[in-house]
Short mmCIF file of C-alpha atoms in Angstrom, two decimals:
data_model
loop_
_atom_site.label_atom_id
_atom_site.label_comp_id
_atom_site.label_asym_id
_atom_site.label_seq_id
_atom_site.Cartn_x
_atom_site.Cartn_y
_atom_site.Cartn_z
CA UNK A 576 64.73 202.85 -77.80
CA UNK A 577 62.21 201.52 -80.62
CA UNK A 578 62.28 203.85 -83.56
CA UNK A 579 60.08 205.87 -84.71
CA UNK A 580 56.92 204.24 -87.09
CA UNK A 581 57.01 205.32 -90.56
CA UNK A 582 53.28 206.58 -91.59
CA UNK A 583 52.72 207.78 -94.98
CA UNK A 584 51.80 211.29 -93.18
CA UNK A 585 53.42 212.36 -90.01
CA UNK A 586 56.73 211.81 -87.97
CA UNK A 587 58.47 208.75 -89.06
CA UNK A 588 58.04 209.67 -92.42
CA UNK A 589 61.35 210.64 -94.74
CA UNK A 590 59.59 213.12 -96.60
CA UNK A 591 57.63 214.65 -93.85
CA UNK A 592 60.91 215.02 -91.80
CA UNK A 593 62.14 216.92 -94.78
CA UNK A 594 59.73 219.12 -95.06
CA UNK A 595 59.73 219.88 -91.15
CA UNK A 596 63.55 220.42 -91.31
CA UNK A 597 62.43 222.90 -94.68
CA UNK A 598 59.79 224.84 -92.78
CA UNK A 599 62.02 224.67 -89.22
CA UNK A 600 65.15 226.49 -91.78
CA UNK A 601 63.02 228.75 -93.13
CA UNK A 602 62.15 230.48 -89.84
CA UNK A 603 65.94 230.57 -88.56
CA UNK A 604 66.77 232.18 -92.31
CA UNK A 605 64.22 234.26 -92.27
CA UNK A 606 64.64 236.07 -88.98
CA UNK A 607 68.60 235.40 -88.75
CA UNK A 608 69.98 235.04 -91.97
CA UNK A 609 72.34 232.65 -93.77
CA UNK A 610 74.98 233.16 -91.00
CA UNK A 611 72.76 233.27 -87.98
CA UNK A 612 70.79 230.34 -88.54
CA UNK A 613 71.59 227.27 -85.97
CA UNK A 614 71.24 223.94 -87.07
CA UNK A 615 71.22 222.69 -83.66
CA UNK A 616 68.20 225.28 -83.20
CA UNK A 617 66.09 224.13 -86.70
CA UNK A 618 67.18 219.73 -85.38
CA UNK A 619 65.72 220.95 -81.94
CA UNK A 620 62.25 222.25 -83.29
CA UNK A 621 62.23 219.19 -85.51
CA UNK A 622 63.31 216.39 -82.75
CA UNK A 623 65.79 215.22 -84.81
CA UNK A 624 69.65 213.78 -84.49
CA UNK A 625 72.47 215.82 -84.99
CA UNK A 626 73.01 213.34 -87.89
CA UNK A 627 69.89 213.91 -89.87
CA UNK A 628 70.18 217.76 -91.07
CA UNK A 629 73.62 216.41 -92.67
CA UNK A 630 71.89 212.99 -93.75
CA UNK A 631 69.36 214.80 -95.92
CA UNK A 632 71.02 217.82 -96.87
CA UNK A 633 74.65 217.59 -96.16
CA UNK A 634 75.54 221.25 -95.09
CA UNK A 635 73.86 224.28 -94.05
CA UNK A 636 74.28 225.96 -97.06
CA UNK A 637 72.36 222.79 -98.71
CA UNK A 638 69.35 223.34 -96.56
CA UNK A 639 69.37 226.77 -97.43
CA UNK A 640 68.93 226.06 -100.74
CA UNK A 641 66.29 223.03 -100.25
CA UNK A 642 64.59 226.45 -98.24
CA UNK A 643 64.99 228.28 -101.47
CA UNK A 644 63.70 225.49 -103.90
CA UNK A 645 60.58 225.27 -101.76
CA UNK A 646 60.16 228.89 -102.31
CA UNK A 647 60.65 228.47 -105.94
CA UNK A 648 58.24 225.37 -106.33
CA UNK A 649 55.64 227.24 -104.08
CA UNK A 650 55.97 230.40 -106.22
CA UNK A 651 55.58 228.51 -109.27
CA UNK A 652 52.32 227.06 -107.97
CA UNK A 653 51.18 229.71 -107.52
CA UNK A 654 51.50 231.57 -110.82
CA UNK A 655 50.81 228.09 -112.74
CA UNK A 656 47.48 227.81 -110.90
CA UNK A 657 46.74 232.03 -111.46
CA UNK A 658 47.19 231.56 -115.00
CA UNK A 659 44.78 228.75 -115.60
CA UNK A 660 41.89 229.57 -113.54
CA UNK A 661 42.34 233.35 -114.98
CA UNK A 662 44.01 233.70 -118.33
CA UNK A 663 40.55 234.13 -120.13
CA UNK A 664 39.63 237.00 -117.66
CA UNK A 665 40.04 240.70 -118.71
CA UNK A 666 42.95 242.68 -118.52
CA UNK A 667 42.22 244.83 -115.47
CA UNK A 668 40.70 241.63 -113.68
CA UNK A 669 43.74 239.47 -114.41
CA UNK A 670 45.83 242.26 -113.02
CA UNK A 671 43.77 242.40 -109.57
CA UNK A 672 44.14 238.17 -109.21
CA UNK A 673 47.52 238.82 -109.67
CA UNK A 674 47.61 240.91 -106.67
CA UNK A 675 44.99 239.49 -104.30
CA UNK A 676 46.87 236.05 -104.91
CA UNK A 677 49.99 237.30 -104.30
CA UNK A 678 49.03 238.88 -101.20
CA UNK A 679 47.32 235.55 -99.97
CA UNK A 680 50.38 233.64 -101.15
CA UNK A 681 53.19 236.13 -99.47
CA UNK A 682 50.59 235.70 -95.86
CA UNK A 683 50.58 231.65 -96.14
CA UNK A 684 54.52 231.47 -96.35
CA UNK A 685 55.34 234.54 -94.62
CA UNK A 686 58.87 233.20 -93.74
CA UNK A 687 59.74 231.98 -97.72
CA UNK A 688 58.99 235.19 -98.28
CA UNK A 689 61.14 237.29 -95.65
CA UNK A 690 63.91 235.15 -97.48
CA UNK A 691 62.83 235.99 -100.96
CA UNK A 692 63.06 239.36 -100.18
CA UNK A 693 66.44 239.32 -98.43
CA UNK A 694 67.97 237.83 -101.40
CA UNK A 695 66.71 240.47 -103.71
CA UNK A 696 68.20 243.00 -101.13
CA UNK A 697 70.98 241.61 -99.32
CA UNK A 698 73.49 239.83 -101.92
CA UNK A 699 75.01 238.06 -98.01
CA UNK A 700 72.55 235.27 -98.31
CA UNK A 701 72.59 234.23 -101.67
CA UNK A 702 74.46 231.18 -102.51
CA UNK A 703 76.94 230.85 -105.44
CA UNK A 704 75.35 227.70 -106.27
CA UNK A 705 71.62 228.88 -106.01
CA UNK A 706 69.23 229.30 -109.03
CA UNK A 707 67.43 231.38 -106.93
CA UNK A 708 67.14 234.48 -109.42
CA UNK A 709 67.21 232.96 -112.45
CA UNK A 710 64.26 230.66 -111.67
CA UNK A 711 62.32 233.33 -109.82
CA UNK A 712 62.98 235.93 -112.56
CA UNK A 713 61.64 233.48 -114.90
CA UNK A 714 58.69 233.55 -112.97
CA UNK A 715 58.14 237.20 -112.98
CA UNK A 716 58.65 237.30 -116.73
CA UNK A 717 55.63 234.22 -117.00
CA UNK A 718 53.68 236.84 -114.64
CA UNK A 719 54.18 239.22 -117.26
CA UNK A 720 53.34 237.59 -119.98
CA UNK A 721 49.85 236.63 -117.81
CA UNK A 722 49.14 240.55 -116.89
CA UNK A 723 49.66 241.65 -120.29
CA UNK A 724 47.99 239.03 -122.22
CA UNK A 725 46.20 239.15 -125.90
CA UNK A 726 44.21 242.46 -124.82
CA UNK A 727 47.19 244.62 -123.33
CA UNK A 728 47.77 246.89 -125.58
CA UNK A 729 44.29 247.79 -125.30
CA UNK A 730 44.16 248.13 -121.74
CA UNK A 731 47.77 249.19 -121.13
CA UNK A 732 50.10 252.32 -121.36
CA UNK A 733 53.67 251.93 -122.43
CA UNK A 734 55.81 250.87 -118.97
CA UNK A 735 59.04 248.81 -118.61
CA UNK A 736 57.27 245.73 -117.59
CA UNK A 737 60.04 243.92 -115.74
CA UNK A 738 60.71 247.19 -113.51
CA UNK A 739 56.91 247.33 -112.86
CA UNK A 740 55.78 243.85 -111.96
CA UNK A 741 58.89 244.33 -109.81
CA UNK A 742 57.74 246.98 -107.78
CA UNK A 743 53.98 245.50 -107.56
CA UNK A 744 56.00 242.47 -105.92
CA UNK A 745 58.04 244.08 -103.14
CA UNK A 746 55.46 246.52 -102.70
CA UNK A 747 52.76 243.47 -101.66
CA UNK A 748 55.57 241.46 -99.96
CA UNK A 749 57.19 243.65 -97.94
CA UNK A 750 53.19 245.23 -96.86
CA UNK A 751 53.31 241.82 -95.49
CA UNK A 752 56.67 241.20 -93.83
CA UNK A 753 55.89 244.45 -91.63
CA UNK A 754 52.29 243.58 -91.16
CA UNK A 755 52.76 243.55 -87.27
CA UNK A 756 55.02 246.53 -87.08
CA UNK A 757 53.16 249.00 -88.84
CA UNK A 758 49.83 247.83 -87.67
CA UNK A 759 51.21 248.49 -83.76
CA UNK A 760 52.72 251.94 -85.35
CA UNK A 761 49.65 252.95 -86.82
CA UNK A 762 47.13 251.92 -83.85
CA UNK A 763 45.08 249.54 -86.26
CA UNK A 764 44.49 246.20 -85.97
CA UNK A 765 46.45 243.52 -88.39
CA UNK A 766 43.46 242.88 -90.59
CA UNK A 767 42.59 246.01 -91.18
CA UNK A 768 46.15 247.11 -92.30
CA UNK A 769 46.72 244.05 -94.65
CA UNK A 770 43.12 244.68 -96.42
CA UNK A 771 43.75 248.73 -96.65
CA UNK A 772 47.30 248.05 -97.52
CA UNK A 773 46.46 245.68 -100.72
CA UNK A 774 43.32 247.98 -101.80
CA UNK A 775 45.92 250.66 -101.92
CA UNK A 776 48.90 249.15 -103.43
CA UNK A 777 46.21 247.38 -106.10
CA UNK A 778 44.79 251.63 -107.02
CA UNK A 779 47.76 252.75 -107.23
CA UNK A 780 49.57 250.76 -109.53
CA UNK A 781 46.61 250.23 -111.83
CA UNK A 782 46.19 253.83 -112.15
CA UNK A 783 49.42 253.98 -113.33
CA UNK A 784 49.55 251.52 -116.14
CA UNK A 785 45.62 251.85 -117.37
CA UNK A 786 44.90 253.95 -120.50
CA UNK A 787 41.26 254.46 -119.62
CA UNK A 788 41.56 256.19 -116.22
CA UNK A 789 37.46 256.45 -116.33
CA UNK A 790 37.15 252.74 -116.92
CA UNK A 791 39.55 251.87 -114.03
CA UNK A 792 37.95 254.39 -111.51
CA UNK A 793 34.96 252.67 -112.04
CA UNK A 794 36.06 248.72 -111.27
CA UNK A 795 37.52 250.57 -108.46
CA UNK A 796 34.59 251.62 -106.96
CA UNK A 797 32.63 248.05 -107.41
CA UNK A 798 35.53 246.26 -106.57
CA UNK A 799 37.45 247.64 -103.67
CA UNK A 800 33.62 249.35 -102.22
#
């Protein structure tokens, strides 16, 4: 049997069948777990040899984390790229790109992010060796620092920042890990739920950390009409 041609973008390709394998593990982790993953499942969807999971990774619990870098990097992009197209915004504007990005982010890698929040709430997957929360909480605090900015204590109350842009996160993520459920519960279409759900989560949590109450009500109103 000839193998496969290597092109610089498709099958063939060493870094392209990484990434498959990647995005292939990230579904099994994501809707089984660590433990009830199959590598013979994730080799299958890719169309790859028994050999080649072990060849690039060497275990399971190596893929896992390649699954978990990838969430990292992606994350990362994603802040880097908030914080230069909108650091020079104002406060209450940065606040709602931080949101509506992190919505759009958690919908594009809905499976990275099923496993991002499992590790936050169920200590079974997490890896001894993994820099998963180190590297993501250094994220959050960089998110932080973004939100805040030069102009925060003008715009801001007094909160425990860390606990806060905590709760903004799992409350947008985990709108959109049960953005089929609820949406069937709730006799609405997906859409609709995921656009209601982020105007909602965005209202409430900057009515709770905006001095000027009047001020915010307003940019409500022109933003979320």
């Amino acid at each position: 049997m000839a193998r496969p041609v290597k092109t610089e973008h498709g099958k063939g390709n060493v870094e392209w069948t990484k990434q498959q394998l990647i995005n292939a593990a990230a579904e099994q982790f994501s809707k089984l777990g660590f433990q009830g993953a199959s590598l013979s499942k994730i080799r299958e969807k890719v169309g790859v040899k028994n050999s080649t999971i072990v060849y690039h990774f060497k275990s399971k619990e190596g893929l896992y984390l390649a699954v978990t870098e990838h969430l990292e990097k992606s994350f990362a992009k994603m802040i880097n790229d908030l914080v230069e197209q909108h650091a020079d915004e104002p406060a209450i504007e940065r606040f709602y790109q931080f949101c509506y990005t992190l919505q759009q982010w958690g919908s594009n890698q809905q499976y990275f992010t099923s496993i991002a929040i499992q590790e936050m709430m169920n200590r079974e997957l997490h890896s001894a060796n993994s820099m998963f929360y180190q590297n993501f909480g250094r994220r959050l605090n960089q998110t932080i620092e973004f939100i805040k900015g030069h102009d925060g204590a003008e715009t801001w109350t007094k909160v425990n920042w860390k606990i806060f842009i905590v709760n903004v996160f799992l409350s947008i993520l985990i709108g959109q890990a049960v953005s089929v459920a609820i949406p069937i519960a709730l006799q609405i279409d997906e859409p609709t739920y995921k656009q209601q759900h982020i105007n909602e989560v965005f209202r409430s949590q900057l009515l709770a950390l905006v001095k000027d109450k009047h001020t915010a009500e307003q940019y409500l109103e022109l933003k979320l009409s």
